Amino acid sequence: MMRHNFRLASNTGTIARKPTYAGGEDFKEESDRLVQDYPSRSYRDDKTPLCWLLSQPTPKPNMLIADASFLDGHILVCTYLPNLFRFVCTLRSANLALKELKPIVVLCPNQLSDHDYESLSRFPQLFFMIGDPRVRRDLELACIEMADKVVITNMSQGSRDAGAAGNDDFFDNSAM
């Protein structure tokens, strides 16, 4: 059984839920570090949904991994543009049960920018790998065989802001 403790989110002035679990110990360690809150807005006029977030940002070196061999059942995102704020918001939506969250591995040849890091650092179980999604060895290092789902997006090597302008739609997590 899950109960919620409510607290005032300091950065948004809204009430956020912090889950606590009665019974089972499966998610106790994570529930102490997770809250349901609104992530900081990454784009102007963004309608950001309520999401599962870490109470403190993940240090950038902890988000970067050399391989995903420690994961099983993750979501592998193959992309050339790492600005996936809206996509990650959908996968960390507060309407998902905590046990439904799957680790996300983003395979991208581009380094995570400071802006992308700042907007994504509070999402739980989000990892970045530097590699080319079109190279078999990089896909193997990302453990494509062990991934529960593979998402291919932004495979053109165009400008970083090409996908950021004008599209306010969130990805449909039921399609995944």
GROMACS .gro file of C-alpha atoms in nm:
model
  176
    1MET     CA    1   0.000   0.000   0.000
    2MET     CA    2   0.136   0.343  -0.090
    3ARG     CA    3   0.071   0.658   0.113
    4HIS     CA    4   0.172   1.009   0.016
    5ASN     CA    5   0.328   1.281   0.227
    6PHE     CA    6   0.268   1.626   0.089
    7ARG     CA    7   0.523   1.907   0.102
    8LEU     CA    8   0.559   2.250  -0.051
    9ALA     CA    9   0.799   2.236  -0.346
   10SER     CA   10   1.038   2.523  -0.280
   11ASN     CA   11   1.128   2.603  -0.641
   12THR     CA   12   0.774   2.608  -0.781
   13GLY     CA   13   0.549   2.709  -0.492
   14THR     CA   14   0.330   2.404  -0.562
   15ILE     CA   15   0.246   2.106  -0.349
   16ALA     CA   16   0.443   1.795  -0.441
   17ARG     CA   17   0.388   1.437  -0.332
   18LYS     CA   18   0.660   1.227  -0.176
   19PRO     CA   19   0.569   0.857  -0.174
   20THR     CA   20   0.612   0.633   0.127
   21TYR     CA   21   0.542   0.262   0.118
   22ALA     CA   22   0.363   0.059   0.382
   23GLY     CA   23   0.460  -0.307   0.364
   24GLY     CA   24   0.718  -0.441   0.114
   25GLU     CA   25   1.071  -0.304   0.105
   26ASP     CA   26   1.113  -0.318  -0.275
   27PHE     CA   27   1.103   0.058  -0.335
   28LYS     CA   28   1.181   0.197   0.008
   29GLU     CA   29   1.535   0.308  -0.079
   30GLU     CA   30   1.423   0.487  -0.396
   31SER     CA   31   1.110   0.635  -0.241
   32ASP     CA   32   1.328   0.824   0.007
   33ARG     CA   33   1.496   1.006  -0.283
   34LEU     CA   34   1.195   1.056  -0.513
   35VAL     CA   35   0.924   1.319  -0.523
   36GLN     CA   36   0.645   1.402  -0.762
   37ASP     CA   37   0.703   1.758  -0.871
   38TYR     CA   38   0.731   1.982  -1.178
   39PRO     CA   39   1.078   1.978  -1.336
   40SER     CA   40   1.239   2.309  -1.415
   41ARG     CA   41   1.123   2.438  -1.748
   42SER     CA   42   1.366   2.375  -2.028
   43TYR     CA   43   1.187   2.571  -2.299
   44ARG     CA   44   0.999   2.897  -2.310
   45ASP     CA   45   0.617   2.853  -2.278
   46ASP     CA   46   0.661   2.486  -2.193
   47LYS     CA   47   0.368   2.304  -2.033
   48THR     CA   48   0.565   2.070  -1.813
   49PRO     CA   49   0.372   1.781  -1.652
   50LEU     CA   50   0.403   1.654  -1.298
   51CYS     CA   51   0.686   1.396  -1.298
   52TRP     CA   52   0.880   1.157  -1.077
   53LEU     CA   53   1.200   1.342  -0.985
   54LEU     CA   54   1.500   1.294  -0.761
   55SER     CA   55   1.505   1.528  -0.463
   56GLN     CA   56   1.862   1.629  -0.562
   57PRO     CA   57   2.019   1.642  -0.912
   58THR     CA   58   2.237   1.351  -1.020
   59PRO     CA   59   2.601   1.456  -1.064
   60LYS     CA   60   2.688   1.470  -1.435
   61PRO     CA   61   2.959   1.199  -1.412
   62ASN     CA   62   2.702   0.962  -1.260
   63MET     CA   63   2.473   1.005  -1.561
   64LEU     CA   64   2.747   0.913  -1.809
   65ILE     CA   65   2.812   0.541  -1.852
   66ALA     CA   66   3.058   0.347  -2.068
   67ASP     CA   67   2.825   0.048  -2.107
   68ALA     CA   68   2.482  -0.064  -1.988
   69SER     CA   69   2.578  -0.417  -1.883
   70PHE     CA   70   2.439  -0.354  -1.534
   71LEU     CA   71   2.088  -0.294  -1.674
   72ASP     CA   72   1.817  -0.533  -1.786
   73GLY     CA   73   1.477  -0.432  -1.922
   74HIS     CA   74   1.578  -0.072  -1.987
   75ILE     CA   75   1.455   0.169  -2.255
   76LEU     CA   76   1.729   0.238  -2.510
   77VAL     CA   77   1.694   0.572  -2.691
   78CYS     CA   78   1.905   0.606  -3.005
   79THR     CA   79   1.946   0.967  -3.111
   80TYR     CA   80   2.186   1.226  -3.247
   81LEU     CA   81   2.033   1.510  -3.045
   82PRO     CA   82   2.031   1.464  -2.666
   83ASN     CA   83   1.766   1.731  -2.590
   84LEU     CA   84   1.497   1.483  -2.486
   85PHE     CA   85   1.333   1.681  -2.207
   86ARG     CA   86   0.972   1.631  -2.322
   87PHE     CA   87   1.031   1.265  -2.402
   88VAL     CA   88   1.178   1.196  -2.057
   89CYS     CA   89   0.892   1.389  -1.893
   90THR     CA   90   0.652   1.142  -2.054
   91LEU     CA   91   0.852   0.840  -1.935
   92ARG     CA   92   0.871   0.982  -1.582
   93SER     CA   93   0.512   1.104  -1.567
   94ALA     CA   94   0.362   1.111  -1.219
   95ASN     CA   95   0.067   0.903  -1.336
   96LEU     CA   96   0.300   0.601  -1.364
   97ALA     CA   97   0.344   0.381  -1.060
   98LEU     CA   98   0.696   0.387  -0.920
   99LYS     CA   99   0.744   0.020  -1.007
  100GLU     CA  100   0.663   0.099  -1.373
  101LEU     CA  101   0.967   0.325  -1.414
  102LYS     CA  102   1.233   0.164  -1.632
  103PRO     CA  103   1.592   0.282  -1.660
  104ILE     CA  104   1.653   0.497  -1.969
  105VAL     CA  105   1.980   0.478  -2.164
  106VAL     CA  106   2.036   0.748  -2.425
  107LEU     CA  107   2.292   0.647  -2.691
  108CYS     CA  108   2.416   0.960  -2.863
  109PRO     CA  109   2.745   1.062  -3.027
  110ASN     CA  110   2.715   1.415  -2.885
  111GLN     CA  111   2.829   1.516  -2.538
  112LEU     CA  112   2.556   1.618  -2.295
  113SER     CA  113   2.554   1.999  -2.286
  114ASP     CA  114   2.531   2.192  -1.959
  115HIS     CA  115   2.179   2.307  -2.054
  116ASP     CA  116   2.065   1.948  -2.125
  117TYR     CA  117   2.227   1.827  -1.804
  118GLU     CA  118   2.054   2.097  -1.601
  119SER     CA  119   1.711   2.010  -1.742
  120LEU     CA  120   1.755   1.629  -1.711
  121SER     CA  121   1.963   1.581  -1.395
  122ARG     CA  122   1.669   1.532  -1.157
  123PHE     CA  123   1.507   1.248  -1.352
  124PRO     CA  124   1.569   0.907  -1.189
  125GLN     CA  125   1.741   0.619  -1.367
  126LEU     CA  126   1.850   0.826  -1.668
  127PHE     CA  127   2.188   0.744  -1.823
  128PHE     CA  128   2.383   0.874  -2.124
  129MET     CA  129   2.632   0.683  -2.336
  130ILE     CA  130   2.858   0.848  -2.591
  131GLY     CA  131   2.838   0.636  -2.906
  132ASP     CA  132   2.696   0.617  -3.255
  133PRO     CA  133   2.354   0.448  -3.272
  134ARG     CA  134   2.443   0.324  -3.622
  135VAL     CA  135   2.748   0.132  -3.502
  136ARG     CA  136   2.686  -0.228  -3.396
  137ARG     CA  137   2.952  -0.227  -3.122
  138ASP     CA  138   2.798   0.082  -2.958
  139LEU     CA  139   2.453  -0.081  -2.965
  140GLU     CA  140   2.601  -0.391  -2.804
  141LEU     CA  141   2.761  -0.177  -2.530
  142ALA     CA  142   2.419  -0.021  -2.475
  143CYS     CA  143   2.288  -0.378  -2.426
  144ILE     CA  144   2.031  -0.358  -2.703
  145GLU     CA  145   1.962  -0.731  -2.656
  146MET     CA  146   1.862  -0.674  -2.292
  147ALA     CA  147   1.653  -0.361  -2.360
  148ASP     CA  148   1.279  -0.386  -2.306
  149LYS     CA  149   1.215  -0.117  -2.567
  150VAL     CA  150   1.425   0.063  -2.828
  151VAL     CA  151   1.328   0.414  -2.942
  152ILE     CA  152   1.491   0.570  -3.247
  153THR     CA  153   1.453   0.946  -3.275
  154ASN     CA  154   1.635   1.254  -3.410
  155MET     CA  155   1.863   1.049  -3.633
  156SER     CA  156   1.943   1.342  -3.860
  157GLN     CA  157   2.261   1.519  -3.759
  158GLY     CA  158   2.100   1.863  -3.795
  159SER     CA  159   2.103   2.153  -3.555
  160ARG     CA  160   2.030   2.102  -3.185
  161ASP     CA  161   1.729   2.332  -3.184
  162ALA     CA  162   1.555   2.184  -3.489
  163GLY     CA  163   1.318   1.978  -3.275
  164ALA     CA  164   1.269   2.232  -2.998
  165ALA     CA  165   1.075   2.497  -3.187
  166GLY     CA  166   0.699   2.492  -3.199
  167ASN     CA  167   0.603   2.136  -3.103
  168ASP     CA  168   0.426   2.133  -2.765
  169ASP     CA  169   0.311   1.771  -2.790
  170PHE     CA  170   0.444   1.513  -2.550
  171PHE     CA  171   0.530   1.164  -2.661
  172ASP     CA  172   0.260   0.904  -2.602
  173ASN     CA  173   0.393   0.662  -2.342
  174SER     CA  174   0.113   0.412  -2.412
  175ALA     CA  175   0.268   0.359  -2.757
  176MET     CA  176   0.588   0.243  -2.590
   0.00000   0.00000   0.00000
